[in-house]
Each structure stands twice: as C-alpha cells, then as structure tokens.
Short mmCIF file of C-alpha atoms in Angstrom, two decimals:
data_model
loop_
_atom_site.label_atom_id
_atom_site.label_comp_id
_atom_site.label_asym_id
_atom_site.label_seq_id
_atom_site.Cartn_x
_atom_site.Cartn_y
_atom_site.Cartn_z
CA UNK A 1 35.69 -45.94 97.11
CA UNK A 2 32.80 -48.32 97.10
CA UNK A 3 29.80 -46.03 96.94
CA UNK A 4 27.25 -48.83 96.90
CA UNK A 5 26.09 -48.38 100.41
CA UNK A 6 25.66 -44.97 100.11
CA UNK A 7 23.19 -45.60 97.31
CA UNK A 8 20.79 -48.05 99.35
CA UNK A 9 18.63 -46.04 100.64
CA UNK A 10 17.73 -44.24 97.42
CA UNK A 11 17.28 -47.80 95.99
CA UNK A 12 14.37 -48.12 98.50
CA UNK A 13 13.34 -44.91 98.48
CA UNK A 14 12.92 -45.12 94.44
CA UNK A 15 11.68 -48.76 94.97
CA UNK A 16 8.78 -47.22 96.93
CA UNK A 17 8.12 -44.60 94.65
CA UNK A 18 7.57 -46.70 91.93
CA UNK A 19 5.50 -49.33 93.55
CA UNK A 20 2.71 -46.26 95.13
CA UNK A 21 2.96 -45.34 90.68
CA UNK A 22 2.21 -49.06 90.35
CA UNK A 23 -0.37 -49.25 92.55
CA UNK A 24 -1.97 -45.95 91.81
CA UNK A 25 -1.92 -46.50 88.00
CA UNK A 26 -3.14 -50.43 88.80
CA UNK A 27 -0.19 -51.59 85.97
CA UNK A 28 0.40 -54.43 87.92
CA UNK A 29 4.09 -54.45 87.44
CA UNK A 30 4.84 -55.99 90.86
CA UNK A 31 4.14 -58.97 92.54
CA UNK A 32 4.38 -59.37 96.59
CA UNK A 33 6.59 -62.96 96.07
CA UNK A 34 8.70 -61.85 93.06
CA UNK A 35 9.48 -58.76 94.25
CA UNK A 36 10.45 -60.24 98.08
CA UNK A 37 12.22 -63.06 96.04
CA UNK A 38 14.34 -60.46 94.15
CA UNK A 39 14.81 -57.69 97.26
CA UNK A 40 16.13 -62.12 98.65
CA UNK A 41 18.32 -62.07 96.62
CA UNK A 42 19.91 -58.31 96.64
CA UNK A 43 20.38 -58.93 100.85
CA UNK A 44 22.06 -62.02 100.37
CA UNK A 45 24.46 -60.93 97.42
CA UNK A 46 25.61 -57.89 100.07
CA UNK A 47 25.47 -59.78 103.04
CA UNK A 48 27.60 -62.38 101.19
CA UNK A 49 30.19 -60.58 100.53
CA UNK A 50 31.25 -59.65 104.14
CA UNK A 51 31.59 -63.69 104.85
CA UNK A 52 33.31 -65.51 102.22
CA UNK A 53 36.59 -65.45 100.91
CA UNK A 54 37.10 -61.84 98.47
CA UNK A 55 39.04 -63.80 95.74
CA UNK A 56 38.92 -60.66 93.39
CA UNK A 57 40.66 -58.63 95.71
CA UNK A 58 43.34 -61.28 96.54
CA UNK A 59 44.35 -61.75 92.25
CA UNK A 60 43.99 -58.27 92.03
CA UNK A 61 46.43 -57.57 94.67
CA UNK A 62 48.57 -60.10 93.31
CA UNK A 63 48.56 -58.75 89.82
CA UNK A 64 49.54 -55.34 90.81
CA UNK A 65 52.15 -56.44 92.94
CA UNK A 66 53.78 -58.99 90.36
CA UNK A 67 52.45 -59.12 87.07
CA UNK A 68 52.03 -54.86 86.27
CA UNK A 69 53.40 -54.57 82.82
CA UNK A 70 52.03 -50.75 82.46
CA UNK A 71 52.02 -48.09 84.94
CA UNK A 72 49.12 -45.76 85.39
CA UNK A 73 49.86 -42.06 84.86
CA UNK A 74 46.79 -40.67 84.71
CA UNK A 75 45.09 -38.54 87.67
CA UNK A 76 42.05 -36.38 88.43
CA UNK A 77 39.14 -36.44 86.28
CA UNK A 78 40.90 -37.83 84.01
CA UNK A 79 41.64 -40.88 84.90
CA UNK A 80 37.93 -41.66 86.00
CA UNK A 81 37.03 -41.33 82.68
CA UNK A 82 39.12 -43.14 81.02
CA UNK A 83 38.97 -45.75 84.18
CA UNK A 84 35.23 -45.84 83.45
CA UNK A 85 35.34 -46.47 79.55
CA UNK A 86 37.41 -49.00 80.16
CA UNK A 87 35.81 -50.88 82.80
CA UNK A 88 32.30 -50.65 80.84
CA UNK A 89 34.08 -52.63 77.78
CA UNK A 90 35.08 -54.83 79.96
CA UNK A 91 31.89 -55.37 81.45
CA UNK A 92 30.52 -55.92 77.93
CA UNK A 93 32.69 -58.88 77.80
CA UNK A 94 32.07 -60.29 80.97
CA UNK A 95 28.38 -59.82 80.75
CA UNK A 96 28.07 -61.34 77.16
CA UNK A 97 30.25 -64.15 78.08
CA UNK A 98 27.55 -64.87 81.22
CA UNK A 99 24.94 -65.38 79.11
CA UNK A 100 27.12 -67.47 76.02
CA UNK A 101 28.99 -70.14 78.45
CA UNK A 102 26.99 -72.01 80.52
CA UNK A 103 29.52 -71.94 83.71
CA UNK A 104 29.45 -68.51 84.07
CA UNK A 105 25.48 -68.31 83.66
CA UNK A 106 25.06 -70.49 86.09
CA UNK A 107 26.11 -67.09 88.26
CA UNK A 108 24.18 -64.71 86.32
CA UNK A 109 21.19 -66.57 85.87
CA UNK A 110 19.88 -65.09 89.11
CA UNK A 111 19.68 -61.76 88.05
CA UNK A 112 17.45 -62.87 85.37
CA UNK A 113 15.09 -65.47 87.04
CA UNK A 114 12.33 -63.02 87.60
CA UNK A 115 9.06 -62.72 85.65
CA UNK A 116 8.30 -59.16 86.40
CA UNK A 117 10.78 -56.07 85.39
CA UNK A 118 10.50 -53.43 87.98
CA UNK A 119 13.15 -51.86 90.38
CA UNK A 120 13.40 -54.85 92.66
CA UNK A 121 14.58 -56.90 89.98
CA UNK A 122 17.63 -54.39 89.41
CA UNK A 123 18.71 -55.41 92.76
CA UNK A 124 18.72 -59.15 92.14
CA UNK A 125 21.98 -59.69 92.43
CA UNK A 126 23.95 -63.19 92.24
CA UNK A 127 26.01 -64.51 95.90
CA UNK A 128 28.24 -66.79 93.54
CA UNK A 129 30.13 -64.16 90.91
CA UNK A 130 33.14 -64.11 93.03
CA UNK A 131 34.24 -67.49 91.72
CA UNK A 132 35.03 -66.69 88.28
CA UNK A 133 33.92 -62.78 87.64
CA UNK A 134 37.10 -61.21 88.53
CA UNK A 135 38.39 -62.76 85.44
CA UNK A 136 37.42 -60.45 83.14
CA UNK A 137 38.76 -57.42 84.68
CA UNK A 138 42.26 -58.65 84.95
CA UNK A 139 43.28 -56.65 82.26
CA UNK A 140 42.53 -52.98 83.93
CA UNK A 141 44.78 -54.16 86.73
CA UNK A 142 47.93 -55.63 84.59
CA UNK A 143 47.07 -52.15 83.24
CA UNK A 144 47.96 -50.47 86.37
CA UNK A 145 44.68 -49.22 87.39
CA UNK A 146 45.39 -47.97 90.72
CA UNK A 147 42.34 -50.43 93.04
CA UNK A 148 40.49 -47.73 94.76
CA UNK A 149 40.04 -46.14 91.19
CA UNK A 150 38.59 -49.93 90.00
CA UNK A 151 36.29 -49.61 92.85
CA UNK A 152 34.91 -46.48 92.15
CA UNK A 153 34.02 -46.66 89.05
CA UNK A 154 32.60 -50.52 89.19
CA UNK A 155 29.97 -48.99 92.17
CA UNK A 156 29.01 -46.35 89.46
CA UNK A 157 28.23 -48.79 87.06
CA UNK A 158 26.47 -50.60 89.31
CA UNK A 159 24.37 -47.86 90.29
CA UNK A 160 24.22 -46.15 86.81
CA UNK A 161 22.62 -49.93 85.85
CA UNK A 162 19.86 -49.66 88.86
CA UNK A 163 17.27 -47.04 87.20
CA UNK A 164 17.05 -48.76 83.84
CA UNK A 165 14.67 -51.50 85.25
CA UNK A 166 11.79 -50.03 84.92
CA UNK A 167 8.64 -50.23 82.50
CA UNK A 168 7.63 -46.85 83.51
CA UNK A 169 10.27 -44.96 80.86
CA UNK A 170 9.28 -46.21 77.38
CA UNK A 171 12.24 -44.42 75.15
CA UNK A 172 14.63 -41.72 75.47
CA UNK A 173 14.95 -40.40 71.76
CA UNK A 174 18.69 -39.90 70.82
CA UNK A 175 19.90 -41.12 74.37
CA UNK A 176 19.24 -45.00 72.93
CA UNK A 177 21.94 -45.12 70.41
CA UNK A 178 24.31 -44.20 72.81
CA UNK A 179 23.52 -45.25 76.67
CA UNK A 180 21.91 -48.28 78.29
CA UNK A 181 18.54 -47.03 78.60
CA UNK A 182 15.22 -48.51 80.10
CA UNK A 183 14.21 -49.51 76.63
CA UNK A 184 16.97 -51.12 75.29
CA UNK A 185 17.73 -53.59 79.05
CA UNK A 186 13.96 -54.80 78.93
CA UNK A 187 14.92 -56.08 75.86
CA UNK A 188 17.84 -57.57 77.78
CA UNK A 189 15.62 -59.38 80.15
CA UNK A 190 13.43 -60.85 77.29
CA UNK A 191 12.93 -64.51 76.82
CA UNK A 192 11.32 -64.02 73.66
CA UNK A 193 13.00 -66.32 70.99
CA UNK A 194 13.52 -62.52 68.52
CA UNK A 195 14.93 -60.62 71.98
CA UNK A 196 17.26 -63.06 73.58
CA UNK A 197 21.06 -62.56 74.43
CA UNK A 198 20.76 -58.98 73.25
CA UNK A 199 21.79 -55.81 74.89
CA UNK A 200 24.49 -56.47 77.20
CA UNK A 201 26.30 -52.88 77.71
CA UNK A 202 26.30 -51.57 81.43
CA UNK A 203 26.47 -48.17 80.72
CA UNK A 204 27.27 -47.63 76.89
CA UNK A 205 25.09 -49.96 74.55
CA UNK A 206 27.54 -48.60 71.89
CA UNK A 207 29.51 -52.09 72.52
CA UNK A 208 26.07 -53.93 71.55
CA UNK A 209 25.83 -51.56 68.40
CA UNK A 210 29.16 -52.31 67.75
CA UNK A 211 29.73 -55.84 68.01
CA UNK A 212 26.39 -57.19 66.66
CA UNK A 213 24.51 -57.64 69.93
CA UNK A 214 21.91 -54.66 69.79
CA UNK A 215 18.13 -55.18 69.69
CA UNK A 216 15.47 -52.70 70.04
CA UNK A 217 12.17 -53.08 71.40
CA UNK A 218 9.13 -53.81 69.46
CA UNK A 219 6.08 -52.20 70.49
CA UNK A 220 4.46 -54.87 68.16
CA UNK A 221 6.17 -57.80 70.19
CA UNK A 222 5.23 -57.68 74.18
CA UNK A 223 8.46 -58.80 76.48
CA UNK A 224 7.86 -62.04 78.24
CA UNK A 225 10.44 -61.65 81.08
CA UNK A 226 12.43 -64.57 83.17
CA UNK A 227 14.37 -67.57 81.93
CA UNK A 228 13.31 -70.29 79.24
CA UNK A 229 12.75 -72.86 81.89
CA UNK A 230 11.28 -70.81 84.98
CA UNK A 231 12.81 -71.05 88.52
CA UNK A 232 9.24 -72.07 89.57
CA UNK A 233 10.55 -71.43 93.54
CA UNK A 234 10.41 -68.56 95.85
CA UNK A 235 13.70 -70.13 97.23
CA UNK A 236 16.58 -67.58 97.61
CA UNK A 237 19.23 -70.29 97.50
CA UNK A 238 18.12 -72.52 95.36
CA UNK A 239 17.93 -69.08 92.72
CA UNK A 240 22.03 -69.19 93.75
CA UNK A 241 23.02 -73.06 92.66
CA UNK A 242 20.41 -74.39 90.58
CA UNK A 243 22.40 -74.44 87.33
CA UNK A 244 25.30 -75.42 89.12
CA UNK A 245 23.20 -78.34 90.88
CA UNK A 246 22.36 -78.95 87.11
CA UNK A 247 25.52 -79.23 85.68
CA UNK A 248 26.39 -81.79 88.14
CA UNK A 249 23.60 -83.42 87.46
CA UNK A 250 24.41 -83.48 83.33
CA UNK A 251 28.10 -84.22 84.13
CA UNK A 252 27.12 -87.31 85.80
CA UNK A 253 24.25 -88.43 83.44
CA UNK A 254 26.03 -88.08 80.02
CA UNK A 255 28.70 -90.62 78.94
CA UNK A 256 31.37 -89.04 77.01
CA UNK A 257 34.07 -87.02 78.38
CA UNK A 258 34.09 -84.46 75.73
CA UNK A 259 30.48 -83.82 76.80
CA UNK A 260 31.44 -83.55 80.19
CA UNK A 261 33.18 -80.41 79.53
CA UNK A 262 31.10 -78.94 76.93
CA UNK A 263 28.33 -79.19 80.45
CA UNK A 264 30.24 -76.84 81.79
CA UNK A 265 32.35 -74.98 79.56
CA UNK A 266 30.50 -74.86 76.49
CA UNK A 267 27.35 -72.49 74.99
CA UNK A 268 24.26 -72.20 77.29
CA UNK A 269 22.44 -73.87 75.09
CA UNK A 270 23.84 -77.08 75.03
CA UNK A 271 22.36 -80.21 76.03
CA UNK A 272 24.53 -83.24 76.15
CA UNK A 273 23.48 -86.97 74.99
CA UNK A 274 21.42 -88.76 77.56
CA UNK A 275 19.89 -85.77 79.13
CA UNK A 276 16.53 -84.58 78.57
CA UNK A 277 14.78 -80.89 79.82
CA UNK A 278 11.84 -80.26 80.27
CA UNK A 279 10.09 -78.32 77.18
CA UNK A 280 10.63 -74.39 77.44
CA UNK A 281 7.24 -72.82 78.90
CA UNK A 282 6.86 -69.68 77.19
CA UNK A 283 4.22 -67.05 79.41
CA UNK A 284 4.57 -69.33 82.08
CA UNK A 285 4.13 -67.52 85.44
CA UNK A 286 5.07 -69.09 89.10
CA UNK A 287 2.54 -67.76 90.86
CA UNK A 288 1.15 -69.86 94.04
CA UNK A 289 -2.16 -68.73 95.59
CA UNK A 290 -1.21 -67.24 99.23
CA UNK A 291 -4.01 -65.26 101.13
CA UNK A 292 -4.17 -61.47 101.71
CA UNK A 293 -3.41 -62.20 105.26
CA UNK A 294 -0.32 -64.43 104.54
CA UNK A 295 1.10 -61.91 102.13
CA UNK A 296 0.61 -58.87 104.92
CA UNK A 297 2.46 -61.33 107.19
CA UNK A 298 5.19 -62.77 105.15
CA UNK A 299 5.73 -58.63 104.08
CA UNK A 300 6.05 -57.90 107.82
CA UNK A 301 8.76 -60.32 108.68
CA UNK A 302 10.41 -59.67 105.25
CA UNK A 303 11.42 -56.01 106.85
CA UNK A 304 12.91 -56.88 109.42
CA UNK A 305 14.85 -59.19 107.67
CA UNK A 306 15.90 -56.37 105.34
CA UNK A 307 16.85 -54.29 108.25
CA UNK A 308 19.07 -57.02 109.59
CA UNK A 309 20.42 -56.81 106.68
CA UNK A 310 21.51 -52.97 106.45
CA UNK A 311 22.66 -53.54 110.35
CA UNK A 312 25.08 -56.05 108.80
CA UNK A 313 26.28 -54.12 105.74
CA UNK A 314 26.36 -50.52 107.80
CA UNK A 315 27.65 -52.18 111.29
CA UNK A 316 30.35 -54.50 109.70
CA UNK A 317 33.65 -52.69 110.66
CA UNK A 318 32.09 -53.55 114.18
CA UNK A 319 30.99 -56.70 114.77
CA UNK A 320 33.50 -60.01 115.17
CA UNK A 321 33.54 -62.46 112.32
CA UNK A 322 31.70 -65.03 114.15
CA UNK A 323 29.03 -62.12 114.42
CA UNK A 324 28.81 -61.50 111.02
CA UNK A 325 28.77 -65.56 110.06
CA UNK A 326 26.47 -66.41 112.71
CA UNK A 327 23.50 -63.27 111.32
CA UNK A 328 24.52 -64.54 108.18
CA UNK A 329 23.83 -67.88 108.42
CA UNK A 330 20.28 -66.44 109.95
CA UNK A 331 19.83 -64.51 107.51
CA UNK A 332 19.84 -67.15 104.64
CA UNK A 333 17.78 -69.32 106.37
CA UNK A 334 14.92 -67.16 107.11
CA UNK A 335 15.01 -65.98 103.72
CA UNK A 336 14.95 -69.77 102.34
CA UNK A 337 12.21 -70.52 104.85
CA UNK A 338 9.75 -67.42 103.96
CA UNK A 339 10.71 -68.60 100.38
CA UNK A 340 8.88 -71.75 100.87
CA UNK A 341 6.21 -70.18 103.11
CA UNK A 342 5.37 -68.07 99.63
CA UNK A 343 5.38 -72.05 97.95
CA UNK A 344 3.21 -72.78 100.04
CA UNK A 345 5.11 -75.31 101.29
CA UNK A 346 3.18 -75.35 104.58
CA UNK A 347 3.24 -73.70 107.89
CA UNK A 348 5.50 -75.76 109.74
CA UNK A 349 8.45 -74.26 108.33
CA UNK A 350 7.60 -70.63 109.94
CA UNK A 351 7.55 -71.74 113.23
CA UNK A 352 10.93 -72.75 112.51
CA UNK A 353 12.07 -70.02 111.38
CA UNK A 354 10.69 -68.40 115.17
CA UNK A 355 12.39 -70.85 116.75
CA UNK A 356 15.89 -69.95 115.38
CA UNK A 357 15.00 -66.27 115.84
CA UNK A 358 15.61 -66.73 119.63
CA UNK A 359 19.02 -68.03 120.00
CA UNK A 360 20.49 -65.06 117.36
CA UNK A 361 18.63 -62.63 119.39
CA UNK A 362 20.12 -64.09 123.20
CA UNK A 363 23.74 -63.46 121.56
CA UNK A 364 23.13 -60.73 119.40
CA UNK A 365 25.47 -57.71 120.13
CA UNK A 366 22.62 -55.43 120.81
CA UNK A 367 21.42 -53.33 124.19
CA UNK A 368 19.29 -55.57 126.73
CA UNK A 369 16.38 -53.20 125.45
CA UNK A 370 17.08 -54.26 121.61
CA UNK A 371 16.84 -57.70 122.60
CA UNK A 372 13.99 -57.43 124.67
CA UNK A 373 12.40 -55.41 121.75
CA UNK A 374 12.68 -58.31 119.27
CA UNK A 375 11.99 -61.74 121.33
CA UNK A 376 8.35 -59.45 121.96
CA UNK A 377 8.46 -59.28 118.27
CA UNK A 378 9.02 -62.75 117.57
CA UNK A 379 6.49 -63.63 120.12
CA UNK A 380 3.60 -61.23 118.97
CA UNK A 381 4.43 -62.89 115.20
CA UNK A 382 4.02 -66.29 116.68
CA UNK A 383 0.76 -65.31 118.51
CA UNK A 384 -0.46 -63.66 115.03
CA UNK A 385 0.59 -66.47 112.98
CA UNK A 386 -1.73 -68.90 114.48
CA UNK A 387 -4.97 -67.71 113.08
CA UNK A 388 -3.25 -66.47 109.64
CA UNK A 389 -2.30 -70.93 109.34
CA UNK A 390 -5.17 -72.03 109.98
CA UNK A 391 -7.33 -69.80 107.63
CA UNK A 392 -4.59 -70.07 105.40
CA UNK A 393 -3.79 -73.94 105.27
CA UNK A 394 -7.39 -74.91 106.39
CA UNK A 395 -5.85 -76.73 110.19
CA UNK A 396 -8.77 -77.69 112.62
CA UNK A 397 -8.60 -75.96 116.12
CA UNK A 398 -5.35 -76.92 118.08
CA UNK A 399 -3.04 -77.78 115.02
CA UNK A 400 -2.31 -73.91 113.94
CA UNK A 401 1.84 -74.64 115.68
CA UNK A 402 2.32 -78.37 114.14
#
C-alpha cells in the first residue's frame, strides 16, 4: 500500500509550520523562488508518475513471475520488519551509487540542486528515477518479497526521510549513531569539499557507519548547501535533464571512445579530454531581484498550480488518460514558465502561460460552475498582472500585455 498520498497534507501542513517558525524567528531559512522551485519539482515527480511508462513495476512483475529463486514465508509484523531492513540497505546502495556514477546522478541531482535546506527541499523529488532506479531493488523481489509489501515499506521510507530536512533540530544525542537524523542529512546536502558524498542511509545511517561513508556535522564548519556548479535557473525541467543534456554534450565533444563511456558510466567527477567546466562557485547563491509584488503574484498562481496538482494525484482513478496527459502537459509548462518569470526572464512569458490556461479549463472535466470559477480567475490574474509588469519590468503605458 502506497501511503504517500496519505502523507501530503501533513507535508504542507508541517511545511507551513515551519515557515510561520522561520518567519517569526527571522532565520531566513526560506526563500520565495527556491522553495516554489523545490515544492516544482515535488508536483511534477507525482504528477509524473501517473503519465509515463511504470518500468519498475513491469521488471518487478516479471521477476516474480519468472526469475523467483526464494519464496517469502514470512507474514505479519514480521515480515515488515525484516521487509524494511532490507529495503533501507538497499537504498544505501542505490543512493550511494547516485551520487558515485555520473548516469545515475544525473537523476538525483535534483533533489540536491537547492541552496536552502528546509522542508520544501525534502520534497524535491526527481521525474527521471524510473529509468534506471528500479535496479537496485531487484534483489528484494528475486527474493520473493511479496509487491504490496515492497510498496509499503518504500512509502515509509520515503516519509520517514521527509522530517530530517530541517535546520530547526540541531542533534538528537544517542539517536545519531543509529538513525538518519536532521544532523547527520544536512551534512548530506553539503557541498563543502570536508562534507561531500557523506551520509547516504534513508532510515539507518548505521550503513554509513559501517561502510566508511559517515560524517558528522561541525559546528566549527557552516554547511554551504546545493551542487558544486549551481543550477543558476528557477526552471523545473531544466532541474530534470540538465546533466543528461550535459552528458550529451561531453559525449559529443570528447574524442575517444573509452571517454565516451566513462561520460556516462564512470565517477561523477570525471571530466573527459576536450571539455572544460566552468570553475566550482563555492557560496554562490542564484538569487534574481523580483519585486514584493511579483513574488505575492507568482505565490498566488503557484497554489493553484499545486492544487491542480493534488486534483490529479487524488482524482486519478477517474479521469481518462488523455485527461491526465493533457493537465499534465499544463502542468509542466506553467511550472517552466513561472520558473522563468522568477529569472526574470520577462513578462511576456506569463501572458502565455494565461493564454494556455483557457483551452485546459474549456475541456477540463469539471462542473460548468468550476469552469466558470477559474476562466474569472485567470482573467482577474491577467487584469492584476498588468500593473505588477510594468512596475516590475519598468514598460511605458500600453506595453504591460507585449
């Protein structure tokens, strides 16, 4: 049983909570853009999922049918347990493995692109692990781990990993040489040269203690958070495929076959002959200046993005799969195009994302009274954008819809 979707709202809810603490206590631990650029990223990774192809569940099935060499005999309690351990080593493996070789980070990467470490960036979530993810959990299933059991305990990883991202909780005494704790994943999320490609346990950092991979925090070395080289983009899918738009780029550039492959298959780190990046930028923060108004308005449309979002995840059993392509394919593209409004890219590009609001709405599998609900709303945000442009990108009179 997947028990992900039960857990979103208590994601918000806690997401809330800890942003009135930040505010309140003025630690500055969120940003409007990062943390709309991470919730991007969360909505698209679920939303995903109910459009393209579920090649986990297809090997899986496979494997169980055809390739079982053990049968499971445990039940109850039990076998949750054990279910659990199991999984948790081998998300160890898979998690160490998506930081050491460079075509599986190119996945993972997104999960770490943000400069901030708050609650949001727990739910920054990749669209692209189905590729190759699966691959590391074959061996529960030539196991015999009955599926729904697999499921089950995966969502309570998942949701066990949600609370630790948070600067709030400084240590929990005896609990950090045994659990993934909020000290121990900042560390995790470091990009300090002493802290990186540490800490990868989900729920146990015993696996980090006991292969070689632990690191505590040092309350005499701050955590610079993000990636060496940043994102420097608000863009949701550009977050997705930028290493993989890289290593098509390095593939191409460098001469040697050999290399070719090491691009792809080889250590993170490597950089082949004939390729130069750019210097790593340590401290660097993306941060383009967007006006109070433009950050109220760009919050606004963000929501109801996020509550197309639930309507997708929570209405999914009900809607065609034309439906469900057709939001999604919405869905992305707003979220790219408010991801350049917070680049200040210019305002053109809201007033196309307006414009494509209409047509979803006119087929939208809603009550006339929905429908009539939001083109009012995508009118009123139209009329309301006008001034917010011009202040905002300095346009003379007449020039706030060009």
């Amino acid at each position: 049983m997947d028990l992900v979707p039960y857990a979103i709202p208590f994601f918000l809810l806690a997401i809330a909570i800890e942003l009135a603490r930040d505010a309140y206590a003025k630690t500055g631990y969120y940003r409007t853009n990062d943390a709309i650029n991470s919730l991007s990223l969360g909505v698209l990774s679920t939303t995903s999922k109910l459009v393209l192809i579920d090649i986990a569940g297809r090997v899986y099935a496979w494997v169980q049918q055809d390739l079982v060499i053990a049968e499971w005999r445990l039940e109850g309690w039990l076998s949750l347990v054990v279910a659990f351990v199991a999984y948790d080593f081998c998300y160890y493996w898979f998690h160490r493995i998506s930081h050491e070789r460079r075509i599986f980070w190119a996945a993972h990467v997104a999960h770490h692109q943000s400069e901030e470490y708050n609650l949001t960036t727990a739910l920054r979530q990749t669209s692209t692990g189905f590729l190759l993810g699966w691959l590391f959990y074959l061996p529960l299933f030539l196991l015999g781990m009955p599926a729904d059991v697999f499921v089950t305990v995966a969502s309570v990883n998942l949701i066990y990993q949600f609370w630790v991202h948070t600067r709030f909780i400084k240590t929990l005494g005896p609990l950090e040489y045994v659990l993934v704790t909020p000290m121990n994943h900042r560390v995790h999320h470091a990009r300090n040269p002493d802290y990186i490609d540490r800490n990868y346990g989900g729920f146990f950092i015993l696996w980090d203690r006991l292969f070689g991979t632990y690191k505590a925090e040092d309350p005499r070395l701050p955590i610079d958070y993000g990636i060496t080289r940043g994102l420097n983009s608000w863009n949701p899918l550009w977050a997705n495929v930028h290493v993989y738009s890289d290593m098509l780029s390095d593939t191409l550039r460098t001469p040697r076959l050999r290399d070719k492959l090491k691009v792809w298959y080889g250590r993170t780190v490597f950089v082949p002959p004939g390729v130069q990046k750019s210097p790593v930028q340590p401290g660097n923060h993306y941060d383009p200046p967007l006006g109070t108004s433009l950050k109220v308005y760009i919050g606004v449309q963000f929501f109801w993005l996020i509550a197309l979002g639930l309507a997708m995840t929570y209405l999914a059993g009900q809607l065609g799969g034309w439906e469900l392509s057709l939001m999604f394919a919405y869905l992305l593209a707003s979220l790219v195009l408010l991801g350049w409004l917070m680049d200040a890219a210019g305002p053109r590009w809201e007033w196309l994302r307006l414009m494509l609001s209409l047509p979803l709405i006119a087929i939208l599998p809603a009550p006339l009274w929905v429908q009539a609900a939001l083109f009012a709303l995508v009118a009123l945000s139209a009329v309301i954008y006008v001034p917010i442009s011009r202040k905002e990108y300095g346009l003379p009179e007449g020039e706030g819809a060009n």
